[in-house]
């Protein structure tokens, strides 16, 4: 948003003054030296181009649709105005030549350009297969045209599938390519096509500093990248203040329409999610009908899904609706007037996030098609546009507002820069482009032992009593395990963790294990995104607000994942245990405390503040025993190992625990095991306590079933086998009939915390999401 306050010219000529450091240089001297070197390289290229060129540069501009022509036309006019420097050829293809999309090739002819070739390259069908066939048809027809024209440079714009065919043909025919608007990010399949064209192109004219940095990160040669700004800004910044703008508005929307009291709508399909695109389009039309304002709606582009969107439009009678004017094409000069004076623009066109910002026109961007674009404050995103009310509310918020004008994408001087850049091209320079790869370590030849290494994870489990570290293989096999007491202070604990991890990494070499990363399981509330333990359990002291990821990663030079021990148990079941292949399940740990994890749609649920699945603190009674969390009546206060130990001590203190067959040594601490043994030997008091505990746990699980409706409940921990039958009984008695059939099983994993910690690492190596 703040980028709009700096002109493109300022960013090109004075990068230091913008306050940004576009490269990770260690000091100012290196920074300045780099830019000096780039400037000298650019000047050398320009000088060589001026000295060596003995003829005019033959430039072929290929345009595929109405949108890219608005960007290419200013350049074409600039080239045409310098006949002493350039010869211009124009190739028209794609949707320009289709009647349903306005036969927009006519506006190119009206602009007095001689069209060298018209290629019918679109295979109708408006689905994924038709797009692929269209690319193939273009590749069949383009070689003859390019061979006949023999351009020195082909100018290609953007991210359309037609442009990919152009770049592919030119690259294979050894024709230099200048790509406009590369390096940008929009969030759809367009990104893949745009970046593919950038890799084929020899030269780049980009619009923003971020796009330039993306191209550099893609290993493109900085000397061949021009930060020019958007060519369409050259026209729109000078033309949108026409005196006859009201005549244009009335011509398209009627004589009664007033400035800033109408809407411009333009929605295209998202080819990677066509079904949702059509749903959003239908909801947008419903919202616009309800909003009851005059609306100019343009037909969608020719991408897969557009035919279905047009069907939706016609089904709703938009073309006959008195509030709507549906059109296939508006000349760019007039479209500028319509957008700049609109009360709002809605849809997912790049025009909304690019050109509209120059006028301060309010924009509502629907869905994900432009999510990655840089935008001004005039854009309101409705990424999850799943209801009509949500879109209607966005219209209420945006309609009629005015925002500060933004020049993120240009300052109106792109064309002179691009023409100068074209003139600097040295045709005697080798055609083969080179990539500027970052420094990498020297490659070490592999031997058979390296190839046969076992891919493994280093798993760390921080318990209240012990620290445990294990080397875990891909199949969940624990190759080696290390156990030491958990120190009481933060400094000693970190020191011991690092020492144990370093020892394990050294041992892994001898065990022929390749450590891929480190997974950490710990009690308490964890932010897994930052690797920070937010709040620890009472059993682990000095362990809140602790960044555990950084020290381990810094010492071992390995990626580190961190999560709560209950979540890790659920991940262990998902990868290695009873939850393998199950899309929705809940794991409940019944040990010293009670915790767990929830898997929904095969993904772990963390919650907005990372305290999802604190299952032990589900309240099952308003006036129950006090819980360690400070509340009363929690499931953990009834059914955890500590709760049973508390009740066992109470019975023992009242001489009500011991029965025939139960022995207790003088120095032995009473625990939950003694309570369970007493109940099995006929102690009615102990049996009643355990029944209450089982009921409390069962009631809590019934609440879970009614909340997240899993298909499976997995009980884990030392008390799991004891609680399986009581929990199943309570479910059959108290759950809704639709939930009574949900299966309860006992985990068969011996080390769920370690295996879950390892799974975070191992799932990453196989590119899965947890």
XYZ file of C-alpha atoms in Angstrom:
770
model
C 0.000 0.000 0.000
C 2.767 2.463 0.901
C 4.619 1.681 -2.321
C 2.188 3.938 -4.169
C 3.861 7.000 -2.625
C 7.047 6.436 -4.632
C 7.182 6.841 -8.361
C 8.634 4.131 -10.536
C 11.229 6.623 -11.742
C 12.370 7.218 -8.161
C 12.630 3.500 -7.551
C 14.673 2.960 -10.681
C 17.082 5.837 -10.291
C 17.414 6.024 -6.496
C 16.903 2.618 -4.871
C 18.795 3.675 -1.730
C 16.436 6.579 -1.124
C 13.391 4.333 -0.952
C 14.580 2.860 2.343
C 14.369 -0.674 0.987
C 17.209 -3.133 0.664
C 16.280 -5.387 -2.264
C 19.171 -7.780 -1.689
C 20.542 -9.392 1.458
C 23.854 -7.530 1.440
C 25.915 -7.484 4.604
C 26.940 -3.855 4.404
C 26.312 -0.608 2.554
C 29.606 -0.788 0.678
C 28.643 -4.155 -0.879
C 25.183 -2.795 -1.667
C 26.528 0.239 -3.528
C 29.181 -1.802 -5.325
C 26.518 -4.176 -6.588
C 24.339 -1.409 -7.992
C 27.362 0.337 -9.516
C 28.277 -2.894 -11.267
C 24.701 -3.331 -12.534
C 24.588 0.268 -13.775
C 27.897 -0.122 -15.641
C 26.710 -3.394 -17.173
C 23.483 -1.718 -18.337
C 25.412 1.254 -19.785
C 27.802 -1.106 -21.554
C 24.906 -3.012 -23.102
C 23.265 0.223 -24.250
C 26.522 1.560 -25.720
C 27.246 -1.700 -27.519
C 23.723 -1.703 -28.922
C 24.077 1.842 -30.211
C 27.495 1.204 -31.787
C 26.858 -2.166 -33.344
C 23.342 -1.878 -34.740
C 23.537 -1.204 -38.468
C 19.876 -1.649 -39.234
C 16.495 -0.995 -37.703
C 15.271 -3.397 -35.049
C 12.488 -5.651 -36.310
C 9.977 -5.931 -33.478
C 6.993 -8.265 -33.603
C 4.215 -7.532 -31.116
C 1.758 -10.407 -30.637
C -1.605 -9.697 -29.013
C -4.074 -12.375 -27.937
C -7.030 -10.596 -26.302
C -8.595 -7.266 -25.367
C -6.754 -7.139 -22.018
C -3.210 -7.565 -23.285
C -3.815 -5.114 -26.157
C -4.459 -2.363 -23.590
C -0.890 -2.966 -22.310
C 0.732 -3.524 -25.718
C -0.945 -0.699 -27.654
C 1.051 2.131 -25.993
C 4.285 0.321 -26.887
C 3.070 -0.269 -30.445
C 2.278 3.441 -30.850
C 5.731 4.276 -29.461
C 7.463 1.914 -31.900
C 5.397 3.221 -34.808
C 6.373 6.799 -33.929
C 10.086 5.969 -34.376
C 10.312 4.449 -37.897
C 13.982 5.373 -38.076
C 14.688 2.936 -35.224
C 12.098 0.179 -35.545
C 10.135 -1.919 -38.001
C 6.862 -3.089 -36.455
C 4.994 -6.298 -37.250
C 1.697 -7.104 -35.522
C 0.386 -10.633 -35.071
C -3.209 -11.082 -33.873
C -4.477 -14.368 -32.497
C -6.610 -15.858 -29.721
C -9.953 -14.424 -28.672
C -9.402 -11.237 -30.737
C -10.835 -13.160 -33.714
C -13.927 -14.635 -32.037
C -17.320 -13.022 -32.496
C -18.542 -14.061 -29.037
C -15.733 -11.981 -27.548
C -16.349 -8.898 -29.681
C -14.044 -9.447 -32.694
C -11.667 -7.088 -30.949
C -9.093 -7.289 -33.755
C -11.115 -4.454 -35.353
C -9.961 -1.967 -32.710
C -6.345 -2.770 -33.659
C -7.164 -1.935 -37.266
C -9.046 1.189 -36.138
C -5.851 2.265 -34.358
C -4.261 2.220 -37.848
C -1.908 -0.701 -37.273
C -1.110 -2.972 -40.202
C -1.801 -6.504 -39.035
C 0.860 -8.786 -40.482
C -0.942 -11.995 -39.642
C -4.240 -13.165 -38.131
C -4.158 -16.636 -36.639
C -7.319 -18.463 -35.591
C -5.915 -20.454 -32.674
C -8.852 -20.943 -30.300
C -10.472 -24.357 -30.063
C -13.954 -23.711 -28.731
C -15.235 -25.593 -25.725
C -14.117 -23.280 -22.916
C -12.820 -26.177 -20.819
C -9.377 -27.409 -19.784
C -8.967 -29.653 -22.841
C -9.889 -26.798 -25.195
C -7.193 -24.594 -23.632
C -4.574 -27.299 -24.200
C -5.751 -27.859 -27.778
C -5.623 -24.094 -28.396
C -1.991 -23.997 -27.287
C -1.251 -26.906 -29.618
C -3.041 -25.272 -32.543
C -1.095 -22.043 -31.996
C 2.175 -23.981 -31.958
C 1.232 -25.566 -35.293
C 0.473 -22.216 -36.960
C 3.072 -19.886 -35.419
C 6.278 -21.312 -36.986
C 5.278 -20.276 -40.534
C 4.391 -16.759 -39.402
C 7.546 -16.258 -37.328
C 9.702 -17.698 -40.080
C 8.164 -15.294 -42.633
C 8.448 -12.228 -40.402
C 11.891 -13.116 -38.950
C 11.701 -10.571 -36.097
C 14.699 -9.644 -34.010
C 12.518 -9.435 -30.904
C 9.072 -10.796 -30.087
C 7.149 -8.810 -27.459
C 4.869 -11.003 -25.334
C 2.632 -9.890 -22.494
C 1.469 -11.500 -19.296
C 0.245 -14.951 -18.411
C -2.316 -16.223 -20.924
C -2.054 -19.699 -22.449
C -1.828 -18.048 -25.901
C 1.247 -16.124 -24.720
C 2.838 -19.380 -23.543
C 2.462 -20.776 -27.065
C 4.052 -17.608 -28.496
C 7.020 -17.757 -26.117
C 7.521 -21.475 -26.697
C 7.544 -21.093 -30.492
C 9.872 -18.090 -30.431
C 12.321 -19.705 -28.004
C 12.548 -22.853 -30.117
C 13.036 -20.740 -33.249
C 15.876 -18.730 -31.663
C 13.965 -15.446 -31.560
C 14.663 -13.088 -28.692
C 11.693 -12.530 -26.391
C 10.791 -9.459 -24.329
C 8.265 -10.418 -21.654
C 6.059 -7.726 -20.113
C 4.748 -7.943 -16.539
C 6.770 -10.983 -15.494
C 7.607 -11.653 -11.865
C 4.129 -10.838 -10.574
C 2.095 -13.122 -8.325
C -1.669 -13.554 -8.575
C -2.348 -16.876 -6.846
C -3.753 -19.086 -9.671
C -2.533 -21.210 -12.609
C -1.642 -17.872 -14.243
C 1.406 -17.794 -11.944
C 2.748 -21.019 -13.418
C 2.216 -19.806 -16.984
C 3.675 -16.359 -16.262
C 6.795 -17.789 -14.645
C 7.199 -20.331 -17.468
C 7.160 -17.486 -20.011
C 9.714 -15.598 -17.905
C 12.062 -18.583 -18.049
C 11.714 -18.688 -21.843
C 12.161 -14.913 -22.244
C 15.526 -13.216 -22.810
C 14.498 -9.766 -21.566
C 11.977 -8.536 -19.010
C 10.049 -5.285 -18.511
C 8.334 -5.511 -15.128
C 5.998 -3.170 -13.275
C 6.954 -3.185 -9.593
C 9.999 -3.533 -7.393
C 8.599 -6.793 -5.954
C 8.196 -8.242 -9.446
C 11.806 -7.302 -10.212
C 12.973 -9.059 -7.043
C 10.959 -12.153 -7.945
C 12.643 -12.313 -11.354
C 16.067 -11.978 -9.732
C 15.128 -14.742 -7.279
C 14.176 -16.855 -10.328
C 17.833 -16.538 -11.432
C 17.135 -14.104 -14.288
C 20.005 -11.803 -15.280
C 19.549 -8.459 -13.504
C 21.128 -6.610 -16.428
C 18.271 -7.837 -18.638
C 15.480 -6.745 -16.291
C 13.921 -3.304 -16.695
C 11.737 -1.859 -13.946
C 9.514 0.137 -16.288
C 6.035 0.318 -14.792
C 2.837 -0.737 -16.545
C 2.488 0.597 -20.135
C -1.273 1.057 -19.758
C -0.579 3.670 -17.059
C 1.030 5.872 -19.733
C -2.374 6.249 -21.329
C -4.721 6.088 -18.364
C -2.901 8.652 -16.215
C -3.143 11.206 -19.003
C -6.529 10.271 -20.463
C -8.902 9.615 -17.572
C -9.714 13.334 -17.070
C -11.555 13.756 -20.356
C -14.261 16.413 -20.499
C -16.689 14.076 -22.266
C -16.619 11.334 -19.627
C -20.345 11.749 -18.852
C -21.187 11.193 -22.525
C -19.268 7.902 -22.391
C -21.020 6.828 -19.173
C -24.457 7.618 -20.599
C -23.663 5.872 -23.884
C -22.969 2.619 -22.069
C -25.368 2.823 -19.113
C -28.170 5.205 -20.068
C -28.947 8.879 -19.808
C -30.187 8.752 -16.196
C -26.952 7.383 -14.727
C -24.884 9.699 -12.565
C -21.162 9.725 -11.823
C -20.114 7.327 -9.006
C -23.630 5.846 -8.951
C -22.998 2.730 -11.020
C -20.929 -0.455 -10.809
C -18.478 -2.077 -13.227
C -18.415 -5.903 -12.898
C -15.832 -8.195 -14.485
C -15.369 -11.767 -13.234
C -13.254 -14.451 -14.927
C -13.116 -18.206 -14.233
C -10.308 -19.646 -12.117
C -9.220 -22.654 -14.146
C -7.908 -24.588 -11.131
C -11.272 -24.276 -9.331
C -13.960 -23.908 -11.993
C -16.861 -25.153 -9.862
C -16.204 -22.602 -7.133
C -15.665 -19.856 -9.751
C -19.139 -20.432 -11.137
C -20.610 -20.437 -7.618
C -18.944 -17.097 -6.790
C -20.123 -15.642 -10.115
C -23.706 -16.653 -9.375
C -23.522 -15.193 -5.858
C -22.048 -11.961 -7.256
C -24.940 -11.614 -9.727
C -27.485 -12.252 -6.960
C -25.821 -9.633 -4.763
C -25.747 -7.092 -7.618
C -29.423 -7.694 -8.397
C -30.292 -7.123 -4.736
C -28.043 -4.056 -4.492
C -30.190 -2.437 -7.202
C -27.639 -0.166 -8.896
C -26.937 0.290 -12.585
C -24.207 -2.165 -13.535
C -21.999 -2.524 -16.587
C -21.021 -6.211 -16.701
C -18.439 -7.525 -19.154
C -18.424 -11.069 -20.425
C -15.681 -13.290 -18.932
C -12.541 -14.214 -20.848
C -12.202 -17.417 -22.859
C -10.655 -19.574 -20.106
C -12.103 -22.931 -19.114
C -15.361 -22.316 -17.256
C -16.379 -19.162 -19.135
C -19.152 -20.940 -21.059
C -20.762 -22.052 -17.782
C -20.482 -18.512 -16.392
C -22.266 -17.092 -19.453
C -24.998 -19.711 -18.967
C -25.456 -18.504 -15.392
C -25.691 -14.906 -16.612
C -28.349 -15.775 -19.189
C -30.261 -18.025 -16.786
C -30.667 -15.045 -14.469
C -31.774 -12.823 -17.358
C -28.941 -10.339 -16.890
C -28.920 -9.280 -20.547
C -32.607 -8.265 -20.286
C -32.474 -6.879 -16.733
C -33.155 -3.097 -16.623
C -30.274 -2.487 -14.164
C -27.655 -4.308 -16.224
C -25.798 -3.676 -19.460
C -23.929 -6.818 -20.535
C -21.185 -6.207 -23.117
C -18.432 -8.240 -24.734
C -15.943 -5.411 -25.135
C -15.391 -1.759 -24.284
C -12.575 0.211 -25.982
C -9.801 0.813 -23.475
C -10.003 4.638 -23.580
C -13.709 4.465 -22.753
C -13.223 1.679 -20.214
C -10.804 3.974 -18.343
C -13.552 6.605 -18.027
C -16.098 4.042 -16.859
C -13.798 2.602 -14.185
C -12.432 5.924 -12.960
C -15.900 7.408 -12.362
C -17.634 4.243 -11.093
C -19.069 3.965 -7.621
C -17.383 0.590 -7.357
C -15.728 -2.166 -9.390
C -16.372 -5.804 -8.488
C -15.012 -9.154 -9.711
C -11.566 -10.680 -10.033
C -10.043 -8.869 -13.017
C -6.467 -7.645 -12.700
C -7.822 -4.257 -13.772
C -9.398 -3.969 -10.330
C -6.104 -4.310 -8.473
C -3.961 -2.508 -11.064
C -5.608 0.225 -13.136
C -8.479 1.083 -10.759
C -5.998 2.022 -8.038
C -4.720 4.910 -10.155
C -8.149 6.564 -9.833
C -8.920 5.651 -6.211
C -11.979 3.713 -7.404
C -13.253 1.313 -4.710
C -12.768 -2.326 -5.707
C -14.170 -5.605 -4.369
C -11.902 -8.511 -5.340
C -13.780 -11.830 -5.172
C -12.043 -15.170 -4.657
C -8.372 -16.053 -5.018
C -7.562 -15.055 -8.616
C -5.691 -11.872 -7.629
C -4.768 -12.767 -4.043
C -1.017 -12.423 -4.549
C -1.085 -9.056 -6.353
C 0.170 -5.850 -4.785
C -2.827 -3.594 -4.163
C -3.659 -0.126 -2.911
C -5.993 0.560 -0.015
C -8.915 0.844 -2.462
C -9.157 -2.962 -2.750
C -11.345 -4.950 -0.362
C -10.679 -8.695 -0.660
C -13.500 -11.210 -0.239
C -11.399 -14.327 -0.655
C -14.006 -16.707 0.760
C -16.971 -15.333 -1.192
C -19.294 -18.150 -0.176
C -22.533 -16.253 0.534
C -24.571 -13.570 -1.197
C -24.795 -11.632 2.071
C -21.013 -11.415 2.351
C -20.712 -9.931 -1.136
C -23.680 -7.615 -0.533
C -22.075 -6.359 2.683
C -18.841 -5.665 0.773
C -20.861 -3.609 -1.736
C -22.368 -1.622 1.134
C -18.892 -0.940 2.520
C -17.246 0.061 -0.770
C -19.893 1.647 -3.001
C -19.486 5.396 -3.411
C -16.218 5.711 -1.505
C -13.110 7.441 -2.834
C -9.573 6.423 -1.983
C -6.180 8.081 -2.484
C -4.800 7.447 -5.956
C -2.131 4.746 -6.052
C 0.779 4.466 -8.492
C 2.095 1.075 -7.423
C 2.142 -0.128 -11.030
C 3.508 2.893 -12.842
C 4.118 6.620 -13.150
C 3.133 7.132 -16.797
C 6.632 6.816 -18.290
C 6.872 3.094 -19.020
C 6.878 3.286 -22.826
C 9.938 5.582 -23.214
C 11.870 3.279 -20.886
C 10.836 0.162 -22.810
C 11.741 1.695 -26.186
C 15.156 2.704 -24.875
C 15.565 -0.813 -23.460
C 14.724 -2.323 -26.864
C 17.286 -0.086 -28.561
C 19.964 -1.294 -26.132
C 19.593 -4.944 -27.215
C 22.811 -6.187 -28.797
C 21.894 -8.555 -31.637
C 25.515 -9.753 -31.846
C 25.358 -10.990 -28.281
C 24.948 -14.799 -27.938
C 21.296 -15.794 -28.104
C 21.539 -18.439 -25.396
C 20.349 -16.859 -22.164
C 22.219 -17.455 -18.939
C 20.808 -17.855 -15.443
C 22.294 -16.229 -12.345
C 22.179 -19.055 -9.826
C 23.035 -18.264 -6.192
C 26.232 -19.811 -4.790
C 25.832 -23.449 -3.746
C 28.094 -25.826 -1.915
C 30.423 -27.961 -3.977
C 28.708 -31.139 -5.101
C 29.997 -34.287 -3.417
C 29.827 -37.528 -5.367
C 27.543 -40.129 -3.826
C 28.657 -43.618 -2.940
C 26.486 -46.663 -2.349
C 26.367 -46.123 1.432
C 24.921 -42.618 0.929
C 22.326 -43.907 -1.520
C 21.278 -46.655 0.907
C 20.979 -44.325 3.910
C 17.737 -44.624 5.856
C 15.784 -41.375 5.770
C 15.073 -40.572 9.407
C 13.841 -37.924 11.793
C 15.198 -36.792 15.125
C 12.297 -36.783 17.600
C 12.384 -34.963 20.955
C 9.803 -35.425 23.715
C 9.849 -33.072 26.706
C 7.975 -34.687 29.567
C 7.514 -33.538 33.141
C 10.103 -36.054 34.370
C 12.298 -37.063 31.438
C 13.783 -35.754 28.215
C 13.672 -38.314 25.429
C 15.353 -38.170 22.040
C 14.995 -40.825 19.342
C 16.136 -41.527 15.792
C 12.973 -42.610 13.957
C 12.822 -44.212 10.519
C 10.284 -43.626 7.743
C 8.132 -46.553 8.872
C 8.005 -45.471 12.507
C 10.769 -47.762 13.686
C 12.778 -46.324 16.579
C 16.398 -46.934 15.620
C 17.869 -45.600 18.867
C 16.476 -43.840 21.926
C 18.106 -41.617 24.554
C 16.573 -40.805 27.963
C 17.759 -38.352 30.618
C 16.111 -36.500 33.490
C 14.463 -33.185 32.616
C 16.358 -30.371 34.411
C 14.393 -27.832 36.450
C 15.819 -24.648 34.887
C 15.572 -23.264 31.360
C 19.335 -22.961 30.810
C 20.097 -26.507 31.952
C 17.190 -27.903 29.946
C 18.247 -26.245 26.666
C 21.851 -27.330 27.219
C 20.800 -30.934 27.791
C 18.448 -31.026 24.793
C 21.193 -29.741 22.488
C 23.734 -32.180 23.909
C 21.402 -35.148 23.433
C 20.497 -34.051 19.899
C 24.152 -33.617 18.874
C 24.959 -37.051 20.250
C 22.065 -38.570 18.268
C 23.138 -36.846 15.033
C 26.688 -38.205 15.421
C 25.358 -41.699 16.151
C 23.041 -41.503 13.118
C 26.052 -41.537 10.778
C 27.254 -44.848 12.185
C 23.706 -46.216 12.039
C 23.518 -45.232 8.333
C 20.612 -42.864 9.017
C 20.163 -39.555 7.242
C 18.514 -37.053 9.607
C 16.034 -34.917 7.629
C 14.939 -32.639 10.460
C 13.940 -32.400 14.113
C 10.437 -32.730 15.565
C 9.757 -31.581 19.127
C 6.807 -32.691 21.275
C 6.171 -30.761 24.487
C 3.427 -30.175 26.993
C 1.503 -26.899 27.074
C 0.252 -24.497 24.406
C 2.517 -24.203 21.355
C 2.628 -21.910 18.340
C 3.829 -24.418 15.718
C 4.200 -21.730 13.054
C 6.872 -19.887 15.062
C 8.217 -22.865 17.022
C 7.433 -21.138 20.319
C 6.108 -22.698 23.536
C 3.541 -20.118 24.675
C 2.444 -21.595 28.006
C 3.791 -24.746 29.595
C 2.173 -27.252 31.947
C 2.871 -26.988 35.675
C 5.027 -30.089 35.431
C 7.696 -28.280 33.359
C 9.070 -25.173 35.055
C 10.546 -22.119 33.284
C 9.117 -23.244 29.959
C 6.740 -20.473 28.842
C 7.386 -18.004 25.982
C 10.308 -20.160 24.857
C 11.590 -20.253 21.257
C 12.718 -23.869 21.063
C 13.121 -23.951 17.274
C 15.923 -21.408 16.887
C 18.588 -22.862 19.224
C 18.132 -26.402 17.881
C 18.145 -25.244 14.259
C 21.199 -23.026 14.800
C 23.237 -25.836 16.356
C 22.170 -28.744 14.134
C 21.574 -26.777 10.904
C 18.362 -28.717 10.370
C 14.713 -27.652 9.999
C 12.762 -27.938 13.263
C 9.035 -28.499 13.888
C 7.384 -28.040 17.299
C 3.923 -28.983 18.557
C 1.915 -29.889 21.620
C 2.246 -33.500 22.842
C -1.482 -34.166 22.339
C -1.296 -32.983 18.736
C 1.804 -35.106 18.223
C -0.080 -38.173 19.483
C -2.781 -37.530 16.887
C -0.147 -37.122 14.146
C 1.460 -40.407 15.226
C -1.873 -42.214 14.883
C -2.456 -40.568 11.486
C 0.867 -41.752 10.065
C 1.634 -44.966 11.918
C -1.374 -46.067 13.989
C -5.112 -46.607 14.101
C -5.804 -43.311 12.310
C -3.873 -44.207 9.169
C -6.166 -43.570 6.193
C -8.947 -42.129 8.395
C -10.008 -38.619 7.353
C -11.679 -37.508 10.623
C -10.697 -38.825 14.043
C -9.883 -37.762 17.595
C -7.016 -38.999 19.753
C -7.341 -38.739 23.551
C -4.317 -39.267 25.788
C -5.147 -40.668 29.216
C -2.030 -40.388 31.328
C -0.814 -38.069 34.068
C -3.162 -35.496 32.550
C -5.619 -35.724 29.675
C -4.945 -34.205 26.277
C -5.319 -35.066 22.644
C -5.560 -33.944 19.058
C -8.266 -33.543 16.419
C -7.783 -34.523 12.776
C -10.377 -33.023 10.424
C -10.247 -33.616 6.664
C -6.839 -35.238 7.181
C -5.384 -32.073 8.735
C -4.510 -31.278 12.338
C -6.723 -28.635 13.950
C -4.725 -26.016 15.888
C -7.363 -23.342 16.450
C -7.088 -19.562 16.256
C -4.908 -19.272 19.385
C -3.351 -22.759 19.246
C -5.461 -24.217 22.082
C -7.721 -26.492 20.043
C -8.038 -30.055 21.396
C -7.437 -29.142 25.062
C -9.792 -32.045 25.576
C -8.908 -32.611 29.211
C -10.521 -29.291 30.093
C -13.948 -30.059 28.693
C -16.292 -29.486 31.660
C -18.464 -32.472 32.539
C -19.794 -31.096 35.831
C -20.591 -27.632 37.165
C -19.483 -28.460 40.710
C -16.806 -31.074 40.269
C -13.292 -31.442 41.697
C -10.782 -28.624 41.187
C -8.663 -28.973 38.045
C -5.029 -27.999 37.505
C -6.256 -25.330 35.069
C -7.993 -23.498 37.920
C -11.528 -24.454 36.919
C -13.772 -27.189 38.307
C -15.454 -30.229 36.867
C -13.030 -30.782 33.967
C -12.671 -34.242 32.472
C -9.036 -34.220 33.628
C -10.090 -33.563 37.247
C -12.005 -36.884 37.208
C -10.172 -39.275 34.883
C -6.482 -38.355 34.696
C -3.739 -40.307 36.400
C -3.255 -37.451 38.884
C -6.990 -37.406 39.682
C -7.033 -41.161 40.337
C -3.879 -40.866 42.426
C -5.539 -38.101 44.454
C -8.552 -40.334 45.143
C -6.308 -43.328 45.934
C -4.431 -41.247 48.542
C -7.715 -40.068 50.050
C -8.954 -43.659 50.454
C -5.582 -44.703 51.845
C -5.589 -41.859 54.365
C -9.087 -42.950 55.454
C -7.947 -46.629 55.632
C -10.429 -47.511 52.896
C -8.015 -48.527 50.142
C -6.408 -51.762 51.291
C -8.155 -55.078 50.619
C -6.999 -58.646 50.782
C -4.442 -59.327 48.068
C -3.249 -55.711 47.804
C 0.110 -54.905 49.328
C 1.865 -51.581 49.748
C 5.466 -51.168 50.843
C 6.307 -48.642 53.552
C 8.123 -46.223 51.223
C 5.881 -46.824 48.187
C 3.850 -43.827 46.932
C 0.147 -44.532 46.444
C -0.807 -44.122 42.754
C -3.599 -44.788 40.266
C -2.419 -48.385 39.775
C -3.209 -49.187 43.399
C -6.728 -47.808 42.958
C -7.334 -49.964 39.877
C -5.926 -53.048 41.638
C -8.128 -52.425 44.677
C -11.228 -52.194 42.475
C -10.364 -55.463 40.741
C -9.938 -57.125 44.161
C -13.449 -56.119 45.221
C -12.990 -52.677 46.837
C -16.400 -51.058 46.248
C -15.143 -47.549 47.098
C -12.338 -47.801 44.542
C -14.719 -49.300 41.997
C -17.154 -46.389 42.452
C -14.379 -43.863 41.892
C -13.298 -45.596 38.705
C -16.890 -45.803 37.467
C -17.255 -42.058 38.010
C -13.973 -41.456 36.202
C -15.032 -43.638 33.266
C -18.404 -41.886 33.085
C -16.780 -38.439 33.184
C -14.401 -39.385 30.393
C -17.259 -40.888 28.388
C -19.447 -37.795 28.814
C -16.565 -35.593 27.675
C -16.050 -37.765 24.607
C -19.792 -37.629 23.832
C -19.442 -33.826 23.803
C -16.533 -34.201 21.365
C -18.595 -36.490 19.123
C -21.420 -33.960 19.046
C -18.985 -31.112 18.258
C -16.616 -32.407 15.570
C -18.368 -35.698 14.636
C -15.278 -37.868 14.002
C -15.555 -41.360 12.572
C -13.113 -42.809 15.120
C -11.964 -42.183 18.696
C -8.493 -43.441 19.636
C -7.593 -43.765 23.321
C -3.874 -43.487 24.013
C -1.738 -43.529 27.156
C -1.276 -45.808 30.155
C -4.982 -45.779 31.129
C -6.339 -46.272 27.588
C -7.102 -50.000 27.829
C -8.861 -49.519 31.166
C -11.166 -46.791 29.829
C -12.116 -48.335 26.467
C -15.158 -50.305 27.692
C -16.585 -47.596 30.025
C -16.310 -44.960 27.299
C -18.023 -47.173 24.714
C -20.807 -47.847 27.240
C -21.418 -44.143 27.919
C -21.472 -43.383 24.184
C -24.114 -46.037 23.580
C -26.207 -44.648 26.471
C -25.831 -40.874 26.057
C -24.791 -40.001 22.520
C -27.222 -39.082 19.779
C -28.288 -42.076 17.738
C -26.248 -40.845 14.750
C -23.076 -40.869 16.899
C -23.594 -44.086 18.851
C -21.978 -46.221 16.195
C -18.672 -44.331 16.303
C -15.907 -46.764 17.113
C -13.609 -46.404 20.151
C -10.231 -48.178 19.943
C -7.061 -48.330 21.997
C -3.802 -47.164 20.448
C -1.196 -49.808 19.735
C 1.666 -47.280 19.580
C 4.197 -47.467 22.407
C 5.738 -44.014 21.837
C 3.036 -41.715 20.401
C 4.770 -38.455 21.401
C 8.090 -39.411 19.775
C 6.433 -40.876 16.694
C 4.225 -37.810 16.307
C 7.228 -35.497 16.577
C 8.982 -37.589 13.931
C 5.923 -37.568 11.653
C 6.086 -33.771 11.368
C 9.523 -34.166 9.787
C 8.785 -37.253 7.715
C 5.521 -35.888 6.326
C 7.381 -32.809 5.125
C 9.918 -34.920 3.238
C 7.083 -36.610 1.337
C 5.371 -33.235 0.707
C 2.287 -33.976 2.764
C 0.371 -31.455 4.851
C -0.374 -31.895 8.526
